[in-house]
Short mmCIF file of the C-alpha atoms (twelve columns), coordinates in Angstrom:
data_MODEL
# 
_entry.id   MODEL 
# 
loop_
_atom_site.group_PDB 
_atom_site.id 
_atom_site.type_symbol 
_atom_site.label_atom_id 
_atom_site.label_alt_id 
_atom_site.label_comp_id 
_atom_site.label_asym_id 
_atom_site.label_seq_id 
_atom_site.Cartn_x 
_atom_site.Cartn_y 
_atom_site.Cartn_z 
_atom_site.pdbx_PDB_model_num 
ATOM 1   C CA . UNK A 1   0.207   -0.418 0.504  1 
ATOM 2   C CA . UNK A 2   0.886   4.161  -0.116 1 
ATOM 3   C CA . UNK A 3   2.501   5.306  3.386  1 
ATOM 4   C CA . UNK A 4   0.658   8.287  4.505  1 
ATOM 5   C CA . UNK A 5   2.965   11.053 4.193  1 
ATOM 6   C CA . UNK A 6   4.193   12.741 6.947  1 
ATOM 7   C CA . UNK A 7   2.577   16.358 8.665  1 
ATOM 8   C CA . UNK A 8   5.192   19.009 8.482  1 
ATOM 9   C CA . UNK A 9   6.750   19.378 11.849 1 
ATOM 10  C CA . UNK A 10  5.938   22.660 13.134 1 
ATOM 11  C CA . UNK A 11  3.457   23.933 10.748 1 
ATOM 12  C CA . UNK A 12  1.184   24.723 13.013 1 
ATOM 13  C CA . UNK A 13  3.427   26.538 15.200 1 
ATOM 14  C CA . UNK A 14  4.134   28.691 11.444 1 
ATOM 15  C CA . UNK A 15  0.447   29.410 10.876 1 
ATOM 16  C CA . UNK A 16  0.508   30.910 14.628 1 
ATOM 17  C CA . UNK A 17  3.161   33.424 13.937 1 
ATOM 18  C CA . UNK A 18  1.598   33.654 10.829 1 
ATOM 19  C CA . UNK A 19  -1.447  34.517 12.039 1 
ATOM 20  C CA . UNK A 20  0.109   37.470 14.238 1 
ATOM 21  C CA . UNK A 21  1.724   38.659 12.045 1 
ATOM 22  C CA . UNK A 22  -1.295  39.114 9.782  1 
ATOM 23  C CA . UNK A 23  -2.966  40.732 12.840 1 
ATOM 24  C CA . UNK A 24  -0.752  42.700 13.294 1 
ATOM 25  C CA . UNK A 25  -0.535  44.601 10.813 1 
ATOM 26  C CA . UNK A 26  -4.220  44.929 10.369 1 
ATOM 27  C CA . UNK A 27  -4.111  47.214 13.381 1 
ATOM 28  C CA . UNK A 28  -1.869  49.590 11.759 1 
ATOM 29  C CA . UNK A 29  -3.756  49.641 9.280  1 
ATOM 30  C CA . UNK A 30  -6.341  50.889 11.705 1 
ATOM 31  C CA . UNK A 31  -3.964  53.539 13.317 1 
ATOM 32  C CA . UNK A 32  -3.483  54.485 9.749  1 
ATOM 33  C CA . UNK A 33  -6.955  55.330 8.484  1 
ATOM 34  C CA . UNK A 34  -8.127  58.668 9.242  1 
ATOM 35  C CA . UNK A 35  -11.884 59.679 9.521  1 
ATOM 36  C CA . UNK A 36  -13.704 56.548 10.365 1 
ATOM 37  C CA . UNK A 37  -14.777 55.692 13.626 1 
ATOM 38  C CA . UNK A 38  -13.788 52.487 14.769 1 
ATOM 39  C CA . UNK A 39  -17.025 50.888 14.927 1 
ATOM 40  C CA . UNK A 40  -17.314 51.561 11.156 1 
ATOM 41  C CA . UNK A 41  -14.322 49.494 10.701 1 
ATOM 42  C CA . UNK A 42  -16.109 46.591 13.052 1 
ATOM 43  C CA . UNK A 43  -19.027 46.370 10.404 1 
ATOM 44  C CA . UNK A 44  -17.117 46.549 7.736  1 
ATOM 45  C CA . UNK A 45  -15.197 43.509 9.687  1 
ATOM 46  C CA . UNK A 46  -18.845 41.433 9.568  1 
ATOM 47  C CA . UNK A 47  -19.137 41.680 5.686  1 
ATOM 48  C CA . UNK A 48  -15.971 40.143 5.330  1 
ATOM 49  C CA . UNK A 49  -16.547 37.233 7.805  1 
ATOM 50  C CA . UNK A 50  -20.221 37.103 6.607  1 
ATOM 51  C CA . UNK A 51  -19.181 36.517 3.294  1 
ATOM 52  C CA . UNK A 52  -16.357 34.057 4.331  1 
ATOM 53  C CA . UNK A 53  -18.769 31.937 6.452  1 
ATOM 54  C CA . UNK A 54  -22.139 31.962 4.157  1 
ATOM 55  C CA . UNK A 55  -21.145 29.385 1.096  1 
ATOM 56  C CA . UNK A 56  -19.592 26.966 4.917  1 
ATOM 57  C CA . UNK A 57  -22.817 27.293 6.147  1 
ATOM 58  C CA . UNK A 58  -24.373 26.305 2.917  1 
ATOM 59  C CA . UNK A 59  -22.315 23.076 2.363  1 
ATOM 60  C CA . UNK A 60  -21.868 21.698 5.572  1 
ATOM 61  C CA . UNK A 61  -26.007 22.292 5.939  1 
ATOM 62  C CA . UNK A 62  -25.800 23.432 9.664  1 
ATOM 63  C CA . UNK A 63  -28.406 26.082 8.974  1 
ATOM 64  C CA . UNK A 64  -28.292 29.628 10.072 1 
ATOM 65  C CA . UNK A 65  -29.981 29.140 13.852 1 
ATOM 66  C CA . UNK A 66  -28.393 25.857 15.372 1 
ATOM 67  C CA . UNK A 67  -29.605 24.052 17.784 1 
ATOM 68  C CA . UNK A 68  -33.039 25.495 19.258 1 
ATOM 69  C CA . UNK A 69  -31.214 25.074 22.944 1 
ATOM 70  C CA . UNK A 70  -27.779 26.172 21.778 1 
ATOM 71  C CA . UNK A 71  -29.164 29.359 20.555 1 
ATOM 72  C CA . UNK A 72  -29.372 31.553 23.100 1 
ATOM 73  C CA . UNK A 73  -25.277 31.337 23.596 1 
ATOM 74  C CA . UNK A 74  -24.698 31.887 20.276 1 
ATOM 75  C CA . UNK A 75  -26.696 34.758 21.119 1 
ATOM 76  C CA . UNK A 76  -24.710 36.150 23.523 1 
ATOM 77  C CA . UNK A 77  -21.437 34.529 21.722 1 
ATOM 78  C CA . UNK A 78  -22.008 36.529 19.483 1 
ATOM 79  C CA . UNK A 79  -23.182 39.863 21.353 1 
ATOM 80  C CA . UNK A 80  -19.750 39.226 23.799 1 
ATOM 81  C CA . UNK A 81  -18.038 39.018 20.856 1 
ATOM 82  C CA . UNK A 82  -18.994 42.269 19.206 1 
ATOM 83  C CA . UNK A 83  -18.919 43.769 21.645 1 
ATOM 84  C CA . UNK A 84  -14.839 42.719 21.992 1 
ATOM 85  C CA . UNK A 85  -14.390 43.923 18.419 1 
ATOM 86  C CA . UNK A 86  -15.478 47.130 18.161 1 
ATOM 87  C CA . UNK A 87  -13.883 48.102 21.652 1 
ATOM 88  C CA . UNK A 88  -10.404 46.896 20.786 1 
ATOM 89  C CA . UNK A 89  -10.460 49.125 17.426 1 
ATOM 90  C CA . UNK A 90  -11.138 52.173 19.442 1 
ATOM 91  C CA . UNK A 91  -7.968  51.112 20.967 1 
ATOM 92  C CA . UNK A 92  -6.349  50.197 18.679 1 
ATOM 93  C CA . UNK A 93  -7.109  54.229 17.405 1 
ATOM 94  C CA . UNK A 94  -6.826  55.454 21.268 1 
ATOM 95  C CA . UNK A 95  -3.731  54.634 22.326 1 
ATOM 96  C CA . UNK A 96  0.219   52.926 21.741 1 
ATOM 97  C CA . UNK A 97  -0.311  49.656 19.622 1 
ATOM 98  C CA . UNK A 98  2.359   47.815 21.365 1 
ATOM 99  C CA . UNK A 99  0.223   48.971 24.852 1 
ATOM 100 C CA . UNK A 100 -3.805  47.911 23.374 1 
ATOM 101 C CA . UNK A 101 -2.651  44.769 21.847 1 
ATOM 102 C CA . UNK A 102 0.124   43.533 25.473 1 
ATOM 103 C CA . UNK A 103 -4.151  44.419 27.456 1 
ATOM 104 C CA . UNK A 104 -5.498  42.130 25.561 1 
ATOM 105 C CA . UNK A 105 -2.537  39.453 26.122 1 
ATOM 106 C CA . UNK A 106 -4.809  38.714 29.242 1 
ATOM 107 C CA . UNK A 107 -7.719  36.790 28.238 1 
ATOM 108 C CA . UNK A 108 -6.385  33.698 28.511 1 
ATOM 109 C CA . UNK A 109 -6.003  35.102 32.496 1 
ATOM 110 C CA . UNK A 110 -9.744  36.152 32.683 1 
ATOM 111 C CA . UNK A 111 -11.120 33.588 31.479 1 
ATOM 112 C CA . UNK A 112 -9.710  31.261 33.649 1 
ATOM 113 C CA . UNK A 113 -11.474 33.188 36.074 1 
ATOM 114 C CA . UNK A 114 -14.631 32.875 34.346 1 
ATOM 115 C CA . UNK A 115 -14.429 29.571 33.584 1 
ATOM 116 C CA . UNK A 116 -13.974 29.118 37.319 1 
ATOM 117 C CA . UNK A 117 -16.916 30.839 38.210 1 
ATOM 118 C CA . UNK A 118 -19.194 29.616 35.650 1 
ATOM 119 C CA . UNK A 119 -18.322 26.287 34.801 1 
ATOM 120 C CA . UNK A 120 -16.837 25.195 38.226 1 
ATOM 121 C CA . UNK A 121 -13.510 24.831 36.954 1 
ATOM 122 C CA . UNK A 122 -10.513 24.520 39.138 1 
ATOM 123 C CA . UNK A 123 -8.733  27.872 39.964 1 
ATOM 124 C CA . UNK A 124 -4.811  27.307 41.928 1 
ATOM 125 C CA . UNK A 125 -3.237  29.495 43.407 1 
ATOM 126 C CA . UNK A 126 -0.590  29.596 40.140 1 
ATOM 127 C CA . UNK A 127 -3.853  31.114 37.778 1 
ATOM 128 C CA . UNK A 128 -4.675  33.528 40.913 1 
ATOM 129 C CA . UNK A 129 -0.502  34.545 40.904 1 
ATOM 130 C CA . UNK A 130 -0.723  34.668 37.358 1 
ATOM 131 C CA . UNK A 131 -3.897  36.795 37.201 1 
ATOM 132 C CA . UNK A 132 -2.018  39.312 39.540 1 
ATOM 133 C CA . UNK A 133 0.791   39.207 37.082 1 
ATOM 134 C CA . UNK A 134 -1.145  40.796 34.641 1 
ATOM 135 C CA . UNK A 135 -3.158  42.598 36.778 1 
ATOM 136 C CA . UNK A 136 0.088   44.067 37.226 1 
ATOM 137 C CA . UNK A 137 1.046   44.746 33.095 1 
ATOM 138 C CA . UNK A 138 -2.160  46.906 32.909 1 
ATOM 139 C CA . UNK A 139 -1.280  49.330 35.910 1 
ATOM 140 C CA . UNK A 140 1.849   50.144 34.126 1 
ATOM 141 C CA . UNK A 141 0.548   50.433 30.972 1 
ATOM 142 C CA . UNK A 142 -3.106  52.486 31.732 1 
ATOM 143 C CA . UNK A 143 -0.482  54.483 34.428 1 
ATOM 144 C CA . UNK A 144 -2.789  56.290 36.989 1 
ATOM 145 C CA . UNK A 145 -1.789  59.204 38.250 1 
ATOM 146 C CA . UNK A 146 -2.759  58.595 41.683 1 
ATOM 147 C CA . UNK A 147 0.236   55.920 41.522 1 
ATOM 148 C CA . UNK A 148 2.372   57.597 38.551 1 
ATOM 149 C CA . UNK A 149 2.066   61.584 39.086 1 
ATOM 150 C CA . UNK A 150 0.080   63.913 37.342 1 
ATOM 151 C CA . UNK A 151 3.244   63.890 34.932 1 
ATOM 152 C CA . UNK A 152 2.447   60.338 32.810 1 
ATOM 153 C CA . UNK A 153 4.856   60.119 29.745 1 
ATOM 154 C CA . UNK A 154 4.947   57.773 26.614 1 
ATOM 155 C CA . UNK A 155 1.063   58.246 26.113 1 
ATOM 156 C CA . UNK A 156 -0.841  59.138 22.629 1 
ATOM 157 C CA . UNK A 157 -2.811  61.813 22.615 1 
ATOM 158 C CA . UNK A 158 -4.032  63.544 26.184 1 
ATOM 159 C CA . UNK A 159 -4.423  60.717 29.695 1 
ATOM 160 C CA . UNK A 160 -7.660  61.134 29.143 1 
ATOM 161 C CA . UNK A 161 -8.062  59.498 26.052 1 
ATOM 162 C CA . UNK A 162 -5.632  57.389 27.327 1 
ATOM 163 C CA . UNK A 163 -7.478  56.209 30.008 1 
ATOM 164 C CA . UNK A 164 -10.676 55.557 27.692 1 
ATOM 165 C CA . UNK A 165 -8.697  53.113 25.453 1 
ATOM 166 C CA . UNK A 166 -6.875  51.201 28.061 1 
ATOM 167 C CA . UNK A 167 -10.651 50.816 29.718 1 
ATOM 168 C CA . UNK A 168 -12.110 50.301 26.267 1 
ATOM 169 C CA . UNK A 169 -8.823  47.503 25.774 1 
ATOM 170 C CA . UNK A 170 -9.447  45.683 29.187 1 
ATOM 171 C CA . UNK A 171 -13.602 45.209 29.281 1 
ATOM 172 C CA . UNK A 172 -12.517 43.631 25.422 1 
ATOM 173 C CA . UNK A 173 -11.133 41.585 26.516 1 
ATOM 174 C CA . UNK A 174 -12.941 40.532 29.127 1 
ATOM 175 C CA . UNK A 175 -15.476 40.460 26.718 1 
ATOM 176 C CA . UNK A 176 -13.700 38.042 24.350 1 
ATOM 177 C CA . UNK A 177 -12.830 35.813 27.524 1 
ATOM 178 C CA . UNK A 178 -16.045 35.641 27.886 1 
ATOM 179 C CA . UNK A 179 -17.498 34.469 24.759 1 
ATOM 180 C CA . UNK A 180 -14.584 31.518 25.204 1 
ATOM 181 C CA . UNK A 181 -16.104 30.038 28.127 1 
ATOM 182 C CA . UNK A 182 -19.368 29.946 26.570 1 
ATOM 183 C CA . UNK A 183 -17.815 28.225 23.820 1 
ATOM 184 C CA . UNK A 184 -16.616 26.201 25.928 1 
ATOM 185 C CA . UNK A 185 -20.075 25.213 27.349 1 
ATOM 186 C CA . UNK A 186 -21.933 25.264 24.108 1 
ATOM 187 C CA . UNK A 187 -18.870 22.313 23.390 1 
ATOM 188 C CA . UNK A 188 -19.012 20.397 20.145 1 
ATOM 189 C CA . UNK A 189 -22.515 20.487 19.048 1 
ATOM 190 C CA . UNK A 190 -22.311 23.457 17.779 1 
ATOM 191 C CA . UNK A 191 -20.751 24.335 13.749 1 
ATOM 192 C CA . UNK A 192 -17.191 26.265 14.471 1 
ATOM 193 C CA . UNK A 193 -18.711 27.804 10.696 1 
ATOM 194 C CA . UNK A 194 -22.149 28.781 13.253 1 
ATOM 195 C CA . UNK A 195 -20.410 30.309 15.749 1 
ATOM 196 C CA . UNK A 196 -17.865 32.652 13.441 1 
ATOM 197 C CA . UNK A 197 -21.989 33.114 11.601 1 
ATOM 198 C CA . UNK A 198 -23.345 34.730 15.553 1 
ATOM 199 C CA . UNK A 199 -20.675 36.236 15.427 1 
ATOM 200 C CA . UNK A 200 -20.686 38.509 12.288 1 
ATOM 201 C CA . UNK A 201 -24.826 38.826 11.891 1 
ATOM 202 C CA . UNK A 202 -25.176 40.026 15.361 1 
ATOM 203 C CA . UNK A 203 -21.817 41.955 15.844 1 
ATOM 204 C CA . UNK A 204 -23.232 43.939 11.684 1 
ATOM 205 C CA . UNK A 205 -26.751 44.241 13.218 1 
ATOM 206 C CA . UNK A 206 -25.237 46.116 15.971 1 
ATOM 207 C CA . UNK A 207 -22.488 48.142 14.428 1 
ATOM 208 C CA . UNK A 208 -25.266 49.379 12.003 1 
ATOM 209 C CA . UNK A 209 -27.158 50.656 14.814 1 
ATOM 210 C CA . UNK A 210 -24.526 51.930 16.536 1 
ATOM 211 C CA . UNK A 211 -23.596 54.506 13.866 1 
ATOM 212 C CA . UNK A 212 -27.027 55.797 13.569 1 
ATOM 213 C CA . UNK A 213 -26.864 56.731 16.640 1 
ATOM 214 C CA . UNK A 214 -24.245 58.935 16.917 1 
ATOM 215 C CA . UNK A 215 -23.945 59.719 13.059 1 
ATOM 216 C CA . UNK A 216 -21.135 58.190 11.934 1 
ATOM 217 C CA . UNK A 217 -21.977 55.974 9.014  1 
ATOM 218 C CA . UNK A 218 -20.047 57.845 6.232  1 
ATOM 219 C CA . UNK A 219 -17.007 56.546 3.943  1 
ATOM 220 C CA . UNK A 220 -13.659 57.199 4.195  1 
ATOM 221 C CA . UNK A 221 -12.995 60.450 1.984  1 
ATOM 222 C CA . UNK A 222 -9.819  59.116 1.120  1 
ATOM 223 C CA . UNK A 223 -9.106  56.104 -1.167 1 
ATOM 224 C CA . UNK A 224 -6.314  55.512 0.621  1 
ATOM 225 C CA . UNK A 225 -8.187  55.024 3.534  1 
ATOM 226 C CA . UNK A 226 -10.532 52.794 1.981  1 
ATOM 227 C CA . UNK A 227 -8.127  50.145 0.720  1 
ATOM 228 C CA . UNK A 228 -6.718  50.827 4.404  1 
ATOM 229 C CA . UNK A 229 -10.072 48.423 5.307  1 
ATOM 230 C CA . UNK A 230 -10.493 46.758 2.860  1 
ATOM 231 C CA . UNK A 231 -6.815  44.937 3.722  1 
ATOM 232 C CA . UNK A 232 -8.349  44.994 7.280  1 
ATOM 233 C CA . UNK A 233 -11.451 42.651 6.473  1 
ATOM 234 C CA . UNK A 234 -8.703  40.635 4.300  1 
ATOM 235 C CA . UNK A 235 -6.091  40.167 7.073  1 
ATOM 236 C CA . UNK A 236 -8.236  39.496 10.191 1 
ATOM 237 C CA . UNK A 237 -10.219 36.881 8.117  1 
ATOM 238 C CA . UNK A 238 -6.280  35.404 7.533  1 
ATOM 239 C CA . UNK A 239 -5.412  35.823 10.705 1 
ATOM 240 C CA . UNK A 240 -8.934  33.504 12.158 1 
ATOM 241 C CA . UNK A 241 -7.821  31.460 9.520  1 
ATOM 242 C CA . UNK A 242 -4.427  30.476 10.312 1 
ATOM 243 C CA . UNK A 243 -4.890  31.146 14.034 1 
ATOM 244 C CA . UNK A 244 -8.575  27.863 13.825 1 
ATOM 245 C CA . UNK A 245 -5.494  25.480 10.687 1 
ATOM 246 C CA . UNK A 246 -2.773  26.275 13.574 1 
ATOM 247 C CA . UNK A 247 -5.110  24.454 16.221 1 
ATOM 248 C CA . UNK A 248 -5.680  22.250 14.183 1 
ATOM 249 C CA . UNK A 249 -2.471  20.831 13.765 1 
ATOM 250 C CA . UNK A 250 -0.989  21.693 16.933 1 
ATOM 251 C CA . UNK A 251 -1.373  21.499 20.060 1 
ATOM 252 C CA . UNK A 252 -3.386  24.083 22.321 1 
ATOM 253 C CA . UNK A 253 -1.062  25.121 24.676 1 
ATOM 254 C CA . UNK A 254 2.413   25.677 22.434 1 
ATOM 255 C CA . UNK A 255 -0.087  28.166 19.785 1 
ATOM 256 C CA . UNK A 256 -1.636  29.963 22.702 1 
ATOM 257 C CA . UNK A 257 2.702   31.122 23.404 1 
ATOM 258 C CA . UNK A 258 4.022   31.440 19.963 1 
ATOM 259 C CA . UNK A 259 0.761   34.120 19.988 1 
ATOM 260 C CA . UNK A 260 2.254   35.711 22.763 1 
ATOM 261 C CA . UNK A 261 4.274   36.666 18.913 1 
ATOM 262 C CA . UNK A 262 1.644   39.395 18.394 1 
ATOM 263 C CA . UNK A 263 2.848   41.121 20.873 1 
ATOM 264 C CA . UNK A 264 6.301   41.845 18.994 1 
ATOM 265 C CA . UNK A 265 5.228   42.597 16.891 1 
ATOM 266 C CA . UNK A 266 2.935   45.053 18.290 1 
ATOM 267 C CA . UNK A 267 6.142   46.889 18.718 1 
ATOM 268 C CA . UNK A 268 8.473   46.469 15.629 1 
ATOM 269 C CA . UNK A 269 5.466   48.377 13.504 1 
ATOM 270 C CA . UNK A 270 4.558   51.110 16.354 1 
ATOM 271 C CA . UNK A 271 8.809   51.540 16.158 1 
ATOM 272 C CA . UNK A 272 8.996   51.565 11.880 1 
ATOM 273 C CA . UNK A 273 5.901   53.370 10.808 1 
ATOM 274 C CA . UNK A 274 4.586   54.794 13.880 1 
ATOM 275 C CA . UNK A 275 7.113   56.303 14.811 1 
ATOM 276 C CA . UNK A 276 6.639   55.775 18.969 1 
ATOM 277 C CA . UNK A 277 8.696   53.928 20.678 1 
ATOM 278 C CA . UNK A 278 7.554   52.078 23.860 1 
ATOM 279 C CA . UNK A 279 8.866   53.340 27.766 1 
ATOM 280 C CA . UNK A 280 9.882   51.610 29.862 1 
ATOM 281 C CA . UNK A 281 6.608   50.773 31.072 1 
ATOM 282 C CA . UNK A 282 4.954   49.396 28.319 1 
ATOM 283 C CA . UNK A 283 7.614   47.308 27.945 1 
ATOM 284 C CA . UNK A 284 7.629   46.131 31.415 1 
ATOM 285 C CA . UNK A 285 4.198   45.932 31.471 1 
ATOM 286 C CA . UNK A 286 4.143   43.268 28.162 1 
ATOM 287 C CA . UNK A 287 6.688   41.055 30.362 1 
ATOM 288 C CA . UNK A 288 4.425   40.786 33.248 1 
ATOM 289 C CA . UNK A 289 1.327   40.215 30.646 1 
ATOM 290 C CA . UNK A 290 3.627   37.968 28.280 1 
ATOM 291 C CA . UNK A 291 4.138   35.707 31.385 1 
ATOM 292 C CA . UNK A 292 1.040   35.627 32.556 1 
ATOM 293 C CA . UNK A 293 -0.452  34.391 29.519 1 
ATOM 294 C CA . UNK A 294 2.215   32.149 28.942 1 
ATOM 295 C CA . UNK A 295 2.118   30.666 32.920 1 
ATOM 296 C CA . UNK A 296 -1.691  30.120 32.189 1 
ATOM 297 C CA . UNK A 297 -1.304  29.108 28.424 1 
ATOM 298 C CA . UNK A 298 1.332   26.222 29.977 1 
ATOM 299 C CA . UNK A 299 -0.182  24.521 32.702 1 
ATOM 300 C CA . UNK A 300 -3.733  24.251 30.868 1 
ATOM 301 C CA . UNK A 301 -0.731  21.662 28.715 1 
ATOM 302 C CA . UNK A 302 0.019   20.070 30.675 1 
ATOM 303 C CA . UNK A 303 -3.077  19.637 32.149 1 
ATOM 304 C CA . UNK A 304 -4.381  18.332 29.291 1 
ATOM 305 C CA . UNK A 305 -1.798  16.323 28.506 1 
ATOM 306 C CA . UNK A 306 -1.476  14.175 32.138 1 
ATOM 307 C CA . UNK A 307 -5.450  13.495 31.246 1 
ATOM 308 C CA . UNK A 308 -4.627  12.687 27.736 1 
ATOM 309 C CA . UNK A 309 -2.368  9.625  29.997 1 
ATOM 310 C CA . UNK A 310 -4.869  8.612  32.403 1 
ATOM 311 C CA . UNK A 311 -7.128  7.864  29.243 1 
ATOM 312 C CA . UNK A 312 -4.386  6.235  27.846 1 
ATOM 313 C CA . UNK A 313 -3.754  4.512  30.573 1 
# 
């Protein structure tokens, strides 16, 4: 018979790095857009996702609503996912790229905390330590005046915008962690494409309503901004595809650790294309958050390997 072709070693980690690069470049283009509200950018991203997912729904015959008992979970998955996207885009627009990226990497820590509260998963003293590391990193990035004094340096624009961006990034991270907990609750009973479909549809409806309320719906005046909008949609979609492929052929632990390359790319792009040098406070905060998320990923990875060995025995 014919031999089965061996899988390329490290291909999943390569996909992860490629995904991180695409997400980082999409964030850079978002910083370069001058006259488009973050909610409108989110709406365009949802349209691209719907166009990508629709053929998959038809091909796999999943339907558009999902199982009756799971629809409420799918709704909240879409609701929290769209909030996470909109607030993250807002954070990218009003604060340094590296700062916003670093804060988003506290998501694994908050996911563990929410899973402990709502799914009764184990929450060890190590998880508490990693949570404290993550909070420390966010404080070093936000630099509240009551701790660091009134003269805060190394931020974009006013401190008030920096603080708003920090709050938006933290809320986005909590919303993203909530979506992961909901996806865990649903399990494998709902197809992945259907989950993204809810995310895109609910996000688009919410964005359109918000744009009319804010009176911000308008096409960019500059042709360059229109190109950036299309590229953000394509790069975000490509990053999601490569991340999904990475998780299909590689263990979640190494993928989660390798995803911290997103922080490295954010620092490099910020220096090269935005001419904004990160402060030592930001570097210290980034190290705290990366250590926290990597520690959480390693613990989850070891726990899953241990359970797999027990099943084999």
